[in-house]
mmCIF file of C-alpha atoms in Angstrom:
data_model
loop_
_atom_site.group_PDB
_atom_site.id
_atom_site.type_symbol
_atom_site.label_atom_id
_atom_site.label_comp_id
_atom_site.label_asym_id
_atom_site.label_seq_id
_atom_site.Cartn_x
_atom_site.Cartn_y
_atom_site.Cartn_z
ATOM 1 C CA UNK A 109 -6.142 -6.200 -12.380
ATOM 2 C CA UNK A 110 -3.452 -3.652 -11.615
ATOM 3 C CA UNK A 111 -4.407 -0.180 -12.904
ATOM 4 C CA UNK A 112 -1.952 1.822 -15.048
ATOM 5 C CA UNK A 113 1.029 3.157 -13.119
ATOM 6 C CA UNK A 114 4.511 4.576 -13.429
ATOM 7 C CA UNK A 115 7.359 5.310 -11.027
ATOM 8 C CA UNK A 116 9.546 8.381 -10.661
ATOM 9 C CA UNK A 117 12.958 8.446 -8.990
ATOM 10 C CA UNK A 118 13.269 12.223 -8.994
ATOM 11 C CA UNK A 119 10.957 15.197 -9.164
ATOM 12 C CA UNK A 120 9.680 15.276 -12.753
ATOM 13 C CA UNK A 121 9.094 18.165 -15.114
ATOM 14 C CA UNK A 122 5.565 19.308 -14.268
ATOM 15 C CA UNK A 123 4.499 19.895 -17.860
ATOM 16 C CA UNK A 124 5.691 16.457 -18.997
ATOM 17 C CA UNK A 125 4.024 14.852 -16.003
ATOM 18 C CA UNK A 126 0.662 16.435 -16.741
ATOM 19 C CA UNK A 127 0.896 15.348 -20.384
ATOM 20 C CA UNK A 128 1.012 11.649 -19.432
ATOM 21 C CA UNK A 129 -1.818 11.742 -16.883
ATOM 22 C CA UNK A 130 -5.340 10.911 -18.061
ATOM 23 C CA UNK A 131 -7.955 13.635 -17.817
ATOM 24 C CA UNK A 132 -10.888 13.021 -15.512
ATOM 25 C CA UNK A 133 -9.045 10.409 -13.426
ATOM 26 C CA UNK A 134 -7.898 10.435 -9.835
ATOM 27 C CA UNK A 135 -4.566 8.979 -8.779
ATOM 28 C CA UNK A 136 -2.761 7.438 -5.856
ATOM 29 C CA UNK A 137 0.646 8.999 -5.258
ATOM 30 C CA UNK A 138 2.599 6.633 -3.047
ATOM 31 C CA UNK A 139 6.045 6.751 -1.534
ATOM 32 C CA UNK A 140 8.300 3.721 -1.731
ATOM 33 C CA UNK A 141 11.768 3.823 -0.202
ATOM 34 C CA UNK A 142 14.332 1.116 -0.882
ATOM 35 C CA UNK A 143 15.022 0.758 2.844
ATOM 36 C CA UNK A 144 11.421 -0.131 3.725
ATOM 37 C CA UNK A 145 10.351 -3.521 4.981
ATOM 38 C CA UNK A 146 13.601 -5.398 5.408
ATOM 39 C CA UNK A 147 14.064 -8.379 7.691
ATOM 40 C CA UNK A 148 14.994 -6.077 10.582
ATOM 41 C CA UNK A 149 13.355 -2.711 9.759
ATOM 42 C CA UNK A 150 9.951 -1.364 8.856
ATOM 43 C CA UNK A 151 9.317 2.224 7.896
ATOM 44 C CA UNK A 152 5.564 1.511 7.845
ATOM 45 C CA UNK A 153 3.637 4.775 7.954
ATOM 46 C CA UNK A 154 6.769 6.932 8.052
ATOM 47 C CA UNK A 155 6.608 8.274 4.475
ATOM 48 C CA UNK A 156 3.687 10.151 2.927
ATOM 49 C CA UNK A 157 1.289 8.658 0.398
ATOM 50 C CA UNK A 158 -1.906 10.154 -0.988
ATOM 51 C CA UNK A 159 -5.110 8.719 -2.441
ATOM 52 C CA UNK A 160 -7.769 10.245 -4.713
ATOM 53 C CA UNK A 161 -5.405 12.962 -5.989
ATOM 54 C CA UNK A 162 -6.706 15.105 -8.846
ATOM 55 C CA UNK A 163 -4.522 15.415 -11.952
ATOM 56 C CA UNK A 164 -3.642 19.043 -11.231
ATOM 57 C CA UNK A 165 -2.372 18.105 -7.719
ATOM 58 C CA UNK A 166 -0.212 15.086 -8.655
ATOM 59 C CA UNK A 167 2.993 17.124 -9.112
ATOM 60 C CA UNK A 168 2.596 18.722 -5.659
ATOM 61 C CA UNK A 169 1.936 15.339 -4.020
ATOM 62 C CA UNK A 170 4.993 13.775 -5.694
ATOM 63 C CA UNK A 171 7.088 16.552 -4.132
ATOM 64 C CA UNK A 172 5.500 15.905 -0.734
ATOM 65 C CA UNK A 173 6.339 12.200 -1.000
ATOM 66 C CA UNK A 174 9.999 12.963 -1.705
ATOM 67 C CA UNK A 175 10.108 15.520 1.124
ATOM 68 C CA UNK A 176 8.606 13.035 3.584
ATOM 69 C CA UNK A 177 12.011 11.301 3.707
ATOM 70 C CA UNK A 178 13.271 14.413 5.504
ATOM 71 C CA UNK A 179 10.567 14.521 8.187
ATOM 72 C CA UNK A 180 11.678 14.451 11.816
ATOM 73 C CA UNK A 181 10.001 11.096 12.516
ATOM 74 C CA UNK A 182 11.993 9.524 9.659
ATOM 75 C CA UNK A 183 15.280 11.111 10.793
ATOM 76 C CA UNK A 184 14.614 9.919 14.335
ATOM 77 C CA UNK A 185 13.794 6.379 13.171
ATOM 78 C CA UNK A 186 16.996 6.342 11.118
ATOM 79 C CA UNK A 187 19.090 7.442 14.105
ATOM 80 C CA UNK A 188 17.503 4.790 16.341
ATOM 81 C CA UNK A 189 18.335 2.093 13.791
ATOM 82 C CA UNK A 190 21.808 3.189 12.656
ATOM 83 C CA UNK A 191 20.753 4.319 9.186
ATOM 84 C CA UNK A 192 22.217 7.347 7.457
ATOM 85 C CA UNK A 193 19.140 9.403 6.392
ATOM 86 C CA UNK A 194 21.067 10.537 3.304
ATOM 87 C CA UNK A 195 21.060 6.896 2.121
ATOM 88 C CA UNK A 196 17.264 6.824 1.751
ATOM 89 C CA UNK A 197 16.433 6.350 -1.926
ATOM 90 C CA UNK A 198 12.829 7.320 -2.566
ATOM 91 C CA UNK A 199 10.692 6.310 -5.513
ATOM 92 C CA UNK A 200 7.161 7.591 -5.996
ATOM 93 C CA UNK A 201 4.493 5.433 -7.603
ATOM 94 C CA UNK A 202 1.728 7.247 -9.490
ATOM 95 C CA UNK A 203 -1.223 5.009 -10.260
ATOM 96 C CA UNK A 204 -4.794 5.483 -11.426
ATOM 97 C CA UNK A 205 -7.246 5.054 -8.547
ATOM 98 C CA UNK A 206 -9.901 2.419 -8.892
ATOM 99 C CA UNK A 207 -13.295 2.308 -7.243
ATOM 100 C CA UNK A 208 -13.338 -0.751 -5.051
ATOM 101 C CA UNK A 209 -16.112 -2.656 -3.388
ATOM 102 C CA UNK A 210 -13.490 -4.015 -1.027
ATOM 103 C CA UNK A 211 -9.727 -4.314 -0.906
ATOM 104 C CA UNK A 212 -7.101 -5.890 1.232
ATOM 105 C CA UNK A 213 -3.690 -7.325 1.843
ATOM 106 C CA UNK A 214 -2.371 -10.808 1.063
ATOM 107 C CA UNK A 215 0.615 -12.186 2.940
ATOM 108 C CA UNK A 216 2.146 -15.099 1.016
ATOM 109 C CA UNK A 217 3.504 -16.332 4.355
ATOM 110 C CA UNK A 218 1.830 -15.647 7.687
ATOM 111 C CA UNK A 219 3.791 -12.837 9.414
ATOM 112 C CA UNK A 220 3.521 -14.871 12.634
ATOM 113 C CA UNK A 221 6.046 -17.311 11.150
ATOM 114 C CA UNK A 222 3.732 -19.961 9.681
ATOM 115 C CA UNK A 223 5.438 -20.169 6.313
ATOM 116 C CA UNK A 224 2.972 -22.520 4.581
ATOM 117 C CA UNK A 225 -0.005 -20.327 5.505
ATOM 118 C CA UNK A 226 -1.257 -17.492 3.317
ATOM 119 C CA UNK A 227 -3.213 -14.750 5.080
ATOM 120 C CA UNK A 228 -5.841 -12.666 3.287
ATOM 121 C CA UNK A 229 -7.214 -9.591 5.066
ATOM 122 C CA UNK A 230 -10.030 -7.657 3.405
ATOM 123 C CA UNK A 231 -12.557 -4.958 4.167
ATOM 124 C CA UNK A 232 -14.852 -2.509 2.430
ATOM 125 C CA UNK A 233 -13.350 0.505 0.654
ATOM 126 C CA UNK A 234 -9.681 1.261 0.046
ATOM 127 C CA UNK A 235 -6.739 -0.660 1.485
ATOM 128 C CA UNK A 236 -5.528 2.177 3.684
ATOM 129 C CA UNK A 237 -8.644 1.792 5.844
ATOM 130 C CA UNK A 238 -7.843 -1.873 6.371
ATOM 131 C CA UNK A 239 -4.180 -1.321 7.214
ATOM 132 C CA UNK A 240 -5.146 1.482 9.630
ATOM 133 C CA UNK A 241 -7.906 -0.736 11.124
ATOM 134 C CA UNK A 242 -10.614 1.862 10.367
ATOM 135 C CA UNK A 243 -13.063 -0.725 8.988
ATOM 136 C CA UNK A 244 -14.159 -4.178 10.050
ATOM 137 C CA UNK A 245 -12.106 -6.814 8.286
ATOM 138 C CA UNK A 246 -12.405 -10.443 7.312
ATOM 139 C CA UNK A 247 -9.251 -12.540 7.647
ATOM 140 C CA UNK A 248 -8.725 -15.866 5.924
ATOM 141 C CA UNK A 249 -5.914 -18.209 7.018
ATOM 142 C CA UNK A 250 -5.184 -20.615 4.146
ATOM 143 C CA UNK A 251 -2.909 -23.614 4.687
ATOM 144 C CA UNK A 252 -1.217 -24.256 1.339
ATOM 145 C CA UNK A 253 -0.176 -27.800 2.352
ATOM 146 C CA UNK A 254 -3.652 -29.250 2.885
ATOM 147 C CA UNK A 255 -5.632 -26.460 1.148
ATOM 148 C CA UNK A 256 -7.839 -25.986 4.202
ATOM 149 C CA UNK A 257 -8.672 -22.610 5.631
ATOM 150 C CA UNK A 258 -10.684 -20.796 8.214
ATOM 151 C CA UNK A 259 -12.142 -17.314 8.207
ATOM 152 C CA UNK A 260 -12.583 -14.886 11.082
ATOM 153 C CA UNK A 261 -14.353 -11.535 11.180
ATOM 154 C CA UNK A 262 -13.405 -8.538 13.287
ATOM 155 C CA UNK A 263 -16.913 -7.063 13.463
ATOM 156 C CA UNK A 264 -20.483 -7.053 12.220
ATOM 157 C CA UNK A 265 -19.534 -5.038 9.089
ATOM 158 C CA UNK A 266 -16.853 -7.482 7.947
ATOM 159 C CA UNK A 267 -17.370 -8.525 4.321
ATOM 160 C CA UNK A 268 -18.283 -12.046 3.298
ATOM 161 C CA UNK A 269 -15.578 -13.875 1.362
ATOM 162 C CA UNK A 270 -16.736 -16.620 -0.962
ATOM 163 C CA UNK A 271 -14.869 -19.891 -1.433
ATOM 164 C CA UNK A 272 -14.284 -19.124 -5.119
ATOM 165 C CA UNK A 273 -12.829 -15.715 -4.218
ATOM 166 C CA UNK A 274 -10.383 -17.320 -1.793
ATOM 167 C CA UNK A 275 -9.343 -19.890 -4.410
ATOM 168 C CA UNK A 276 -8.924 -17.190 -7.057
ATOM 169 C CA UNK A 277 -6.781 -15.039 -4.753
ATOM 170 C CA UNK A 278 -4.628 -17.995 -3.705
#
């Protein structure tokens, strides 16, 4: 299930922000720019996002997410790809953190161009460790046409994925 979240399109009033955040919780504060992940561009890793943020630090981290659109690496990437940096529209997602046994990424179509194949990549801990290849992962390639799949592991600490879990995720 998706934990509670909200999005901000501009830096909020700090007092109002704190009033809507639950006490005793930690949050993910994640950048999301409208120009990310198009058919020809990927800003992957360019903007700042933060995990396990305490309530009293959420306002500061929201500001850092917005400011990350002005970092030199982003400006340089924009120049290389003919984008006006002033056109970047940033949204920040604030979401309650969840403790996870494992997490992962699901591609509804294999990024290698196999459109009828769903790819599930999972590992122990939070998703950032999987994306950054910091933990061993298990990858499942699921053919939606014949409903057959195979699983491969990247190391000895790759999690097991049960058939019923694969079916539930698909």
